[in-house]
């Protein structure tokens, strides 16, 4: 399913291609691209739930707490999001790319993936997908995009 999401994001969404494609045509296009029907259905469902979260529907995240409070991850979340991923989420909160609500949206969408393996690079793409269509988060999206695509010039080859 994650491969389908990446394909959709890179092909349609990120490249600003018109997304007013009906679901049957999109499913046909994805099938022709070699994706399995179950993965296509799961990816489209994942995107629908993301859209609901971005529109303020779906899960209501309790955000009334202290912004300096530390997020405690469940055992399941900790198994899926390793220390590097959790540290990166904290870093993004500290530089104000994510806030409490968007962090919870990211965690919700990560946990909804059916991926066997998940790493920091995958997390970065999920964060981009979450931030992409939220009104008022254009700067956060741009910062995240810069973090994903910047080349680390400090590395010696």
CSV table of N, CA and C in Angstrom, one decimal:
chain,number,residue,atom,x,y,z
A,1,UNK,N,0.8,-1.2,0.0
A,1,UNK,CA,0.0,0.0,0.0
A,1,UNK,C,0.9,1.3,0.0
A,2,UNK,N,2.0,1.3,0.7
A,2,UNK,CA,2.8,2.4,0.8
A,2,UNK,C,3.4,2.8,-0.5
A,3,UNK,N,3.7,1.8,-1.3
A,3,UNK,CA,4.2,2.0,-2.7
A,3,UNK,C,3.2,2.8,-3.5
A,4,UNK,N,1.9,2.4,-3.4
A,4,UNK,CA,0.8,3.1,-4.1
A,4,UNK,C,0.7,4.5,-3.7
A,5,UNK,N,0.8,4.8,-2.4
A,5,UNK,CA,0.7,6.1,-1.8
A,5,UNK,C,1.9,7.0,-2.4
A,6,UNK,N,3.1,6.4,-2.4
A,6,UNK,CA,4.2,7.1,-2.9
A,6,UNK,C,4.1,7.4,-4.4
A,7,UNK,N,3.6,6.5,-5.1
A,7,UNK,CA,3.4,6.7,-6.6
A,7,UNK,C,2.3,7.8,-6.8
A,8,UNK,N,1.2,7.8,-6.1
A,8,UNK,CA,0.2,8.8,-6.2
A,8,UNK,C,0.8,10.2,-5.8
A,9,UNK,N,1.5,10.2,-4.7
A,9,UNK,CA,2.0,11.5,-4.3
A,9,UNK,C,3.0,12.1,-5.3
A,10,UNK,N,3.9,11.2,-5.7
A,10,UNK,CA,4.9,11.7,-6.7
A,10,UNK,C,4.3,12.0,-8.1
A,11,UNK,N,3.4,11.2,-8.5
A,11,UNK,CA,2.9,11.4,-9.8
A,11,UNK,C,1.8,12.4,-10.0
A,12,UNK,N,0.9,12.5,-9.0
A,12,UNK,CA,-0.3,13.4,-9.1
A,12,UNK,C,-0.2,14.6,-8.2
A,13,UNK,N,0.0,14.3,-6.9
A,13,UNK,CA,-0.2,15.3,-5.9
A,13,UNK,C,1.0,16.3,-5.9
A,14,UNK,N,2.2,15.7,-5.7
A,14,UNK,CA,3.4,16.6,-5.6
A,14,UNK,C,3.7,17.3,-6.9
A,15,UNK,N,3.4,16.7,-8.0
A,15,UNK,CA,3.7,17.4,-9.3
A,15,UNK,C,2.5,18.3,-9.7
A,16,UNK,N,1.6,18.5,-8.8
A,16,UNK,CA,0.4,19.4,-9.1
A,16,UNK,C,-0.4,19.0,-10.3
A,17,UNK,N,-0.4,17.8,-10.6
A,17,UNK,CA,-1.3,17.3,-11.7
A,17,UNK,C,-2.7,17.4,-11.2
A,18,UNK,N,-3.6,17.7,-12.1
A,18,UNK,CA,-5.1,17.8,-11.7
A,18,UNK,C,-5.5,16.5,-11.1
A,19,UNK,N,-6.1,16.6,-9.9
A,19,UNK,CA,-6.5,15.3,-9.2
A,19,UNK,C,-8.0,15.1,-9.3
A,20,UNK,N,-8.7,15.7,-10.3
A,20,UNK,CA,-10.1,15.5,-10.4
A,20,UNK,C,-10.3,14.3,-11.3
A,21,UNK,N,-9.7,13.2,-11.0
A,21,UNK,CA,-9.8,12.0,-11.8
A,21,UNK,C,-10.8,11.1,-11.0
A,22,UNK,N,-11.7,10.5,-11.7
A,22,UNK,CA,-12.6,9.7,-11.0
A,22,UNK,C,-11.9,8.4,-10.5
A,23,UNK,N,-12.5,7.9,-9.4
A,23,UNK,CA,-11.8,6.8,-8.7
A,23,UNK,C,-11.6,5.5,-9.6
A,24,UNK,N,-12.6,5.3,-10.5
A,24,UNK,CA,-12.5,4.1,-11.4
A,24,UNK,C,-11.3,4.3,-12.3
A,25,UNK,N,-11.2,5.5,-12.9
A,25,UNK,CA,-10.0,5.7,-13.8
A,25,UNK,C,-8.7,5.6,-13.1
A,26,UNK,N,-8.7,6.2,-11.9
A,26,UNK,CA,-7.5,6.2,-11.1
A,26,UNK,C,-7.1,4.7,-10.8
A,27,UNK,N,-8.1,4.0,-10.4
A,27,UNK,CA,-7.8,2.5,-10.1
A,27,UNK,C,-7.3,1.8,-11.3
A,28,UNK,N,-7.9,2.1,-12.5
A,28,UNK,CA,-7.4,1.5,-13.7
A,28,UNK,C,-6.0,1.9,-14.0
A,29,UNK,N,-5.7,3.2,-13.8
A,29,UNK,CA,-4.3,3.6,-14.1
A,29,UNK,C,-3.3,3.0,-13.1
A,30,UNK,N,-3.7,2.8,-11.9
A,30,UNK,CA,-2.8,2.2,-10.9
A,30,UNK,C,-2.7,0.7,-11.2
A,31,UNK,N,-3.7,0.1,-11.6
A,31,UNK,CA,-3.6,-1.4,-12.0
A,31,UNK,C,-2.7,-1.5,-13.2
A,32,UNK,N,-2.8,-0.6,-14.2
A,32,UNK,CA,-1.9,-0.7,-15.3
A,32,UNK,C,-0.5,-0.4,-15.0
A,33,UNK,N,-0.3,0.4,-13.9
A,33,UNK,CA,1.1,0.6,-13.4
A,33,UNK,C,1.7,-0.5,-12.6
A,34,UNK,N,0.8,-1.6,-12.4
A,34,UNK,CA,1.3,-2.8,-11.8
A,34,UNK,C,1.0,-3.0,-10.3
A,35,UNK,N,0.1,-2.2,-9.8
A,35,UNK,CA,-0.3,-2.3,-8.4
A,35,UNK,C,-1.4,-3.3,-8.2
A,36,UNK,N,-1.4,-4.0,-7.1
A,36,UNK,CA,-2.5,-5.0,-6.8
A,36,UNK,C,-3.8,-4.2,-6.3
A,37,UNK,N,-4.9,-4.8,-6.6
A,37,UNK,CA,-6.2,-4.2,-6.3
A,37,UNK,C,-6.4,-3.9,-4.8
A,38,UNK,N,-6.0,-4.8,-4.0
A,38,UNK,CA,-6.1,-4.6,-2.5
A,38,UNK,C,-5.2,-3.4,-2.1
A,39,UNK,N,-4.0,-3.3,-2.6
A,39,UNK,CA,-3.1,-2.2,-2.2
A,39,UNK,C,-3.7,-0.9,-2.7
A,40,UNK,N,-4.3,-0.9,-3.9
A,40,UNK,CA,-4.9,0.3,-4.4
A,40,UNK,C,-6.1,0.7,-3.6
A,41,UNK,N,-7.0,-0.2,-3.2
A,41,UNK,CA,-8.1,0.1,-2.4
A,41,UNK,C,-7.7,0.6,-1.0
A,42,UNK,N,-6.7,0.0,-0.4
A,42,UNK,CA,-6.2,0.4,0.9
A,42,UNK,C,-5.6,1.8,0.9
A,43,UNK,N,-4.8,2.1,-0.2
A,43,UNK,CA,-4.2,3.4,-0.4
A,43,UNK,C,-5.2,4.5,-0.5
A,44,UNK,N,-6.2,4.2,-1.3
A,44,UNK,CA,-7.3,5.2,-1.5
A,44,UNK,C,-8.1,5.5,-0.3
A,45,UNK,N,-8.3,4.4,0.5
A,45,UNK,CA,-9.0,4.5,1.8
A,45,UNK,C,-8.1,5.3,2.7
A,46,UNK,N,-6.8,5.1,2.8
A,46,UNK,CA,-5.9,5.8,3.6
A,46,UNK,C,-5.9,7.3,3.3
A,47,UNK,N,-6.0,7.6,2.0
A,47,UNK,CA,-6.0,9.0,1.6
A,47,UNK,C,-7.4,9.7,2.0
A,48,UNK,N,-8.4,8.9,1.9
A,48,UNK,CA,-9.7,9.4,2.3
A,48,UNK,C,-9.7,9.8,3.8
A,49,UNK,N,-9.2,8.9,4.6
A,49,UNK,CA,-9.1,9.1,6.0
A,49,UNK,C,-8.2,10.3,6.3
A,50,UNK,N,-7.1,10.4,5.6
A,50,UNK,CA,-6.2,11.6,5.8
A,50,UNK,C,-7.0,12.9,5.4
A,51,UNK,N,-7.8,12.9,4.4
A,51,UNK,CA,-8.5,14.1,4.0
A,51,UNK,C,-9.6,14.4,5.1
A,52,UNK,N,-10.2,13.4,5.7
A,52,UNK,CA,-11.1,13.6,6.8
A,52,UNK,C,-10.4,14.3,8.0
A,53,UNK,N,-9.2,13.8,8.3
A,53,UNK,CA,-8.4,14.4,9.4
A,53,UNK,C,-8.1,15.8,9.1
A,54,UNK,N,-7.7,16.1,7.9
A,54,UNK,CA,-7.3,17.4,7.5
A,54,UNK,C,-8.4,18.4,7.5
A,55,UNK,N,-9.6,17.9,7.3
A,55,UNK,CA,-10.8,18.7,7.3
A,55,UNK,C,-11.4,18.8,8.7
A,56,UNK,N,-10.8,18.2,9.7
A,56,UNK,CA,-11.3,18.3,11.0
A,56,UNK,C,-12.3,17.2,11.4
A,57,UNK,N,-12.5,16.2,10.5
A,57,UNK,CA,-13.4,15.1,10.7
A,57,UNK,C,-12.6,13.9,11.2
A,58,UNK,N,-13.3,12.9,11.5
A,58,UNK,CA,-12.6,11.7,12.0
A,58,UNK,C,-12.2,11.8,13.4
A,59,UNK,N,-11.0,11.3,13.8
A,59,UNK,CA,-10.6,11.3,15.1
A,59,UNK,C,-10.4,12.7,15.7
A,60,UNK,N,-10.8,12.9,16.9
A,60,UNK,CA,-10.6,14.2,17.5
A,60,UNK,C,-9.4,14.0,18.5
A,61,UNK,N,-8.3,14.8,18.2
A,61,UNK,CA,-7.2,14.6,19.1
A,61,UNK,C,-7.3,15.6,20.2
A,62,UNK,N,-7.1,15.1,21.4
A,62,UNK,CA,-7.2,16.0,22.6
A,62,UNK,C,-5.9,16.8,22.6
A,63,UNK,N,-6.1,18.1,22.3
A,63,UNK,CA,-4.9,19.0,22.2
A,63,UNK,C,-4.9,20.1,23.3
A,64,UNK,N,-5.7,19.8,24.4
A,64,UNK,CA,-5.8,20.8,25.4
A,64,UNK,C,-4.7,20.8,26.4
A,65,UNK,N,-3.7,19.9,26.2
A,65,UNK,CA,-2.6,19.8,27.2
A,65,UNK,C,-1.6,20.8,27.1
A,66,UNK,N,-0.6,20.7,27.9
A,66,UNK,CA,0.6,21.6,27.9
A,66,UNK,C,1.4,21.3,26.7
A,67,UNK,N,1.7,22.4,25.9
A,67,UNK,CA,2.5,22.2,24.7
A,67,UNK,C,4.0,21.7,25.0
A,68,UNK,N,4.4,21.8,26.2
A,68,UNK,CA,5.7,21.3,26.6
A,68,UNK,C,5.7,19.8,27.1
A,69,UNK,N,4.5,19.3,27.2
A,69,UNK,CA,4.3,17.9,27.6
A,69,UNK,C,5.0,16.9,26.7
A,70,UNK,N,5.5,15.8,27.2
A,70,UNK,CA,6.2,14.8,26.4
A,70,UNK,C,5.2,13.8,25.9
A,71,UNK,N,5.2,13.4,24.7
A,71,UNK,CA,4.3,12.4,24.1
A,71,UNK,C,4.9,11.0,24.5
A,72,UNK,N,4.0,10.2,25.1
A,72,UNK,CA,4.4,8.9,25.4
A,72,UNK,C,3.8,7.9,24.4
A,73,UNK,N,4.6,7.2,23.7
A,73,UNK,CA,4.1,6.3,22.6
A,73,UNK,C,3.7,4.9,23.2
A,74,UNK,N,2.6,4.4,22.6
A,74,UNK,CA,2.2,3.1,23.0
A,74,UNK,C,3.2,2.0,22.6
A,75,UNK,N,3.1,0.8,23.1
A,75,UNK,CA,4.1,-0.2,22.7
A,75,UNK,C,4.0,-0.5,21.2
A,76,UNK,N,2.8,-0.5,20.6
A,76,UNK,CA,2.6,-0.7,19.2
A,76,UNK,C,3.3,0.4,18.4
A,77,UNK,N,3.1,1.7,18.8
A,77,UNK,CA,3.7,2.8,18.1
A,77,UNK,C,5.2,2.7,18.2
A,78,UNK,N,5.7,2.4,19.4
A,78,UNK,CA,7.2,2.3,19.6
A,78,UNK,C,7.8,1.2,18.7
A,79,UNK,N,7.1,0.1,18.5
A,79,UNK,CA,7.6,-0.9,17.7
A,79,UNK,C,7.6,-0.5,16.2
A,80,UNK,N,6.7,0.3,15.8
A,80,UNK,CA,6.6,0.7,14.4
A,80,UNK,C,7.5,1.9,14.1
A,81,UNK,N,7.4,2.9,15.1
A,81,UNK,CA,8.3,4.1,15.0
A,81,UNK,C,9.5,3.9,15.9
A,82,UNK,N,10.6,3.6,15.3
A,82,UNK,CA,11.8,3.4,16.1
A,82,UNK,C,12.3,4.7,16.7
A,83,UNK,N,13.3,4.6,17.5
A,83,UNK,CA,13.9,5.8,18.2
A,83,UNK,C,14.2,6.9,17.3
A,84,UNK,N,14.8,6.6,16.1
A,84,UNK,CA,15.1,7.6,15.1
A,84,UNK,C,13.9,8.4,14.6
A,85,UNK,N,12.8,7.6,14.4
A,85,UNK,CA,11.6,8.2,13.9
A,85,UNK,C,10.9,9.1,15.0
A,86,UNK,N,10.9,8.6,16.2
A,86,UNK,CA,10.3,9.4,17.3
A,86,UNK,C,11.1,10.6,17.6
A,87,UNK,N,12.4,10.5,17.5
A,87,UNK,CA,13.3,11.7,17.7
A,87,UNK,C,13.1,12.7,16.6
A,88,UNK,N,12.9,12.2,15.4
A,88,UNK,CA,12.6,13.2,14.3
A,88,UNK,C,11.3,13.9,14.4
A,89,UNK,N,10.3,13.2,14.9
A,89,UNK,CA,9.0,13.9,15.2
A,89,UNK,C,9.2,14.9,16.2
A,90,UNK,N,9.9,14.6,17.3
A,90,UNK,CA,10.2,15.6,18.3
A,90,UNK,C,11.0,16.8,17.8
A,91,UNK,N,11.9,16.6,16.9
A,91,UNK,CA,12.7,17.6,16.3
A,91,UNK,C,11.8,18.5,15.5
A,92,UNK,N,10.9,17.9,14.7
A,92,UNK,CA,10.0,18.7,13.9
A,92,UNK,C,9.0,19.6,14.8
A,93,UNK,N,8.7,19.1,15.9
A,93,UNK,CA,7.9,19.9,16.8
A,93,UNK,C,8.7,21.1,17.4
A,94,UNK,N,9.9,20.8,17.7
A,94,UNK,CA,10.8,21.8,18.2
A,94,UNK,C,11.1,23.0,17.2
A,95,UNK,N,11.1,22.6,15.9
A,95,UNK,CA,11.4,23.7,14.9
A,95,UNK,C,10.0,24.1,14.3
A,96,UNK,N,8.9,23.7,14.9
A,96,UNK,CA,7.6,24.1,14.6
A,96,UNK,C,7.1,23.8,13.2
A,97,UNK,N,7.6,22.7,12.7
A,97,UNK,CA,7.1,22.1,11.4
A,97,UNK,C,5.8,21.4,11.7
A,98,UNK,N,5.8,20.7,12.9
A,98,UNK,CA,4.6,20.0,13.3
A,98,UNK,C,4.2,20.6,14.6
A,99,UNK,N,2.9,20.6,14.9
A,99,UNK,CA,2.4,21.0,16.2
A,99,UNK,C,1.7,19.7,16.8
A,100,UNK,N,1.1,19.8,17.9
A,100,UNK,CA,0.5,18.6,18.6
A,100,UNK,C,-0.5,18.0,17.7
A,101,UNK,N,-1.3,18.7,17.0
A,101,UNK,CA,-2.4,18.2,16.2
A,101,UNK,C,-1.8,17.5,14.9
A,102,UNK,N,-0.9,18.1,14.2
A,102,UNK,CA,-0.3,17.5,13.0
A,102,UNK,C,0.5,16.3,13.4
A,103,UNK,N,1.2,16.4,14.5
A,103,UNK,CA,2.0,15.2,14.9
A,103,UNK,C,1.1,14.0,15.1
A,104,UNK,N,-0.1,14.2,15.8
A,104,UNK,CA,-1.0,13.1,16.0
A,104,UNK,C,-1.6,12.6,14.7
A,105,UNK,N,-1.8,13.5,13.7
A,105,UNK,CA,-2.3,13.1,12.4
A,105,UNK,C,-1.3,12.2,11.7
A,106,UNK,N,0.0,12.6,11.8
A,106,UNK,CA,1.1,11.8,11.2
A,106,UNK,C,1.1,10.4,11.9
A,107,UNK,N,1.1,10.4,13.2
A,107,UNK,CA,1.2,9.1,13.9
A,107,UNK,C,0.0,8.2,13.5
A,108,UNK,N,-1.2,8.8,13.5
A,108,UNK,CA,-2.4,8.1,13.1
A,108,UNK,C,-2.3,7.5,11.7
A,109,UNK,N,-1.8,8.3,10.7
A,109,UNK,CA,-1.6,7.8,9.4
A,109,UNK,C,-0.5,6.7,9.3
A,110,UNK,N,0.6,6.9,10.0
A,110,UNK,CA,1.7,5.9,10.0
A,110,UNK,C,1.1,4.6,10.6
A,111,UNK,N,0.4,4.6,11.6
A,111,UNK,CA,-0.1,3.4,12.2
A,111,UNK,C,-1.2,2.7,11.3
A,112,UNK,N,-1.8,3.5,10.4
A,112,UNK,CA,-2.8,2.9,9.5
A,112,UNK,C,-2.1,2.2,8.3
A,113,UNK,N,-0.8,2.4,8.2
A,113,UNK,CA,-0.1,1.7,7.1
A,113,UNK,C,0.0,0.2,7.3
A,114,UNK,N,0.0,-0.6,6.3
A,114,UNK,CA,0.2,-2.0,6.5
A,114,UNK,C,1.6,-2.4,6.1
A,115,UNK,N,2.5,-1.5,6.3
A,115,UNK,CA,3.9,-1.8,5.9
A,115,UNK,C,4.6,-2.8,6.9
A,116,UNK,N,5.4,-3.6,6.4
A,116,UNK,CA,6.2,-4.6,7.2
A,116,UNK,C,7.4,-3.8,7.8
A,117,UNK,N,8.0,-3.1,7.0
A,117,UNK,CA,9.2,-2.3,7.4
A,117,UNK,C,8.8,-0.8,7.2
A,118,UNK,N,9.3,0.0,8.1
A,118,UNK,CA,9.1,1.4,8.1
A,118,UNK,C,10.3,2.1,8.7
A,119,UNK,N,10.8,3.1,8.0
A,119,UNK,CA,12.0,3.8,8.5
A,119,UNK,C,11.8,5.3,8.4
A,120,UNK,N,12.9,6.0,8.7
A,120,UNK,CA,12.8,7.5,8.8
A,120,UNK,C,12.5,8.1,7.4
A,121,UNK,N,13.0,7.6,6.3
A,121,UNK,CA,12.7,8.1,5.0
A,121,UNK,C,11.2,8.0,4.7
A,122,UNK,N,10.6,6.8,5.1
A,122,UNK,CA,9.1,6.6,4.9
A,122,UNK,C,8.4,7.6,5.7
A,123,UNK,N,8.8,7.8,7.0
A,123,UNK,CA,8.1,8.8,7.8
A,123,UNK,C,8.1,10.2,7.2
A,124,UNK,N,9.2,10.6,6.7
A,124,UNK,CA,9.3,11.9,6.0
A,124,UNK,C,8.3,12.1,4.9
A,125,UNK,N,8.0,11.0,4.2
A,125,UNK,CA,7.1,11.1,3.1
A,125,UNK,C,5.6,11.2,3.7
A,126,UNK,N,5.4,10.4,4.7
A,126,UNK,CA,4.1,10.5,5.3
A,126,UNK,C,3.8,11.9,5.9
A,127,UNK,N,4.8,12.5,6.5
A,127,UNK,CA,4.7,13.8,7.0
A,127,UNK,C,4.4,14.8,5.8
A,128,UNK,N,5.0,14.7,4.7
A,128,UNK,CA,4.7,15.5,3.6
A,128,UNK,C,3.3,15.3,3.1
A,129,UNK,N,2.8,14.1,3.1
A,129,UNK,CA,1.5,13.8,2.6
A,129,UNK,C,0.5,14.5,3.6
A,130,UNK,N,0.8,14.4,4.9
A,130,UNK,CA,-0.2,15.0,5.9
A,130,UNK,C,-0.2,16.5,5.8
A,131,UNK,N,1.0,17.1,5.6
A,131,UNK,CA,1.0,18.6,5.6
A,131,UNK,C,0.6,19.2,4.3
A,132,UNK,N,0.6,18.4,3.2
A,132,UNK,CA,0.4,18.9,1.9
A,132,UNK,C,-0.9,19.7,1.7
A,133,UNK,N,-2.0,19.2,2.2
A,133,UNK,CA,-3.3,19.8,1.9
A,133,UNK,C,-4.0,20.5,3.1
A,134,UNK,N,-3.2,20.8,4.1
A,134,UNK,CA,-3.8,21.5,5.3
A,134,UNK,C,-3.7,23.0,5.1
A,135,UNK,N,-4.8,23.7,5.0
A,135,UNK,CA,-4.7,25.2,4.8
A,135,UNK,C,-4.0,25.8,6.0
A,136,UNK,N,-3.1,26.8,5.6
A,136,UNK,CA,-2.3,27.5,6.6
A,136,UNK,C,-1.0,26.8,7.0
A,137,UNK,N,-0.7,25.6,6.4
A,137,UNK,CA,0.5,24.9,6.7
A,137,UNK,C,1.5,24.9,5.6
A,138,UNK,N,1.3,25.9,4.7
A,138,UNK,CA,2.2,25.9,3.5
A,138,UNK,C,3.7,26.1,3.9
A,139,UNK,N,4.0,26.9,4.9
A,139,UNK,CA,5.4,27.1,5.3
A,139,UNK,C,5.9,25.8,6.0
A,140,UNK,N,5.1,25.2,6.8
A,140,UNK,CA,5.5,23.9,7.4
A,140,UNK,C,5.8,22.9,6.3
A,141,UNK,N,4.9,22.8,5.3
A,141,UNK,CA,5.1,21.9,4.2
A,141,UNK,C,6.5,22.2,3.5
A,142,UNK,N,6.7,23.5,3.2
A,142,UNK,CA,7.9,23.9,2.5
A,142,UNK,C,9.2,23.5,3.3
A,143,UNK,N,9.1,23.7,4.6
A,143,UNK,CA,10.2,23.4,5.5
A,143,UNK,C,10.5,21.9,5.4
A,144,UNK,N,9.4,21.1,5.5
A,144,UNK,CA,9.5,19.6,5.4
A,144,UNK,C,10.0,19.2,4.1
A,145,UNK,N,9.6,19.8,3.0
A,145,UNK,CA,10.0,19.4,1.7
A,145,UNK,C,11.5,19.7,1.6
A,146,UNK,N,12.0,20.8,2.2
A,146,UNK,CA,13.4,21.2,2.1
A,146,UNK,C,14.2,20.1,2.9
A,147,UNK,N,13.7,19.7,4.0
A,147,UNK,CA,14.3,18.6,4.8
A,147,UNK,C,14.4,17.3,4.1
A,148,UNK,N,13.4,17.0,3.3
A,148,UNK,CA,13.4,15.7,2.5
A,148,UNK,C,14.3,15.8,1.4
A,149,UNK,N,14.3,16.9,0.7
A,149,UNK,CA,15.1,17.0,-0.6
A,149,UNK,C,16.5,17.6,-0.5
A,150,UNK,N,16.8,18.2,0.7
A,150,UNK,CA,18.1,18.8,0.8
A,150,UNK,C,19.2,17.8,0.7
A,151,UNK,N,20.3,18.1,0.1
A,151,UNK,CA,21.4,17.2,0.1
A,151,UNK,C,22.3,17.6,1.2
A,152,UNK,N,22.7,16.7,2.0
A,152,UNK,CA,23.6,16.9,3.1
A,152,UNK,C,25.0,17.2,2.6
A,153,UNK,N,25.4,18.4,2.4
A,153,UNK,CA,26.7,18.8,1.9
A,153,UNK,C,27.8,18.6,2.9
A,154,UNK,N,27.4,18.4,4.1
A,154,UNK,CA,28.5,18.2,5.1
A,154,UNK,C,29.1,16.8,5.1
A,155,UNK,N,28.4,15.9,4.4
A,155,UNK,CA,28.9,14.5,4.4
A,155,UNK,C,30.2,14.4,3.4
A,156,UNK,N,31.1,13.7,3.9
A,156,UNK,CA,32.3,13.5,3.0
A,156,UNK,C,32.1,12.2,2.3
A,157,UNK,N,32.5,12.1,1.0
A,157,UNK,CA,32.3,10.9,0.2
A,157,UNK,C,33.6,10.2,0.0
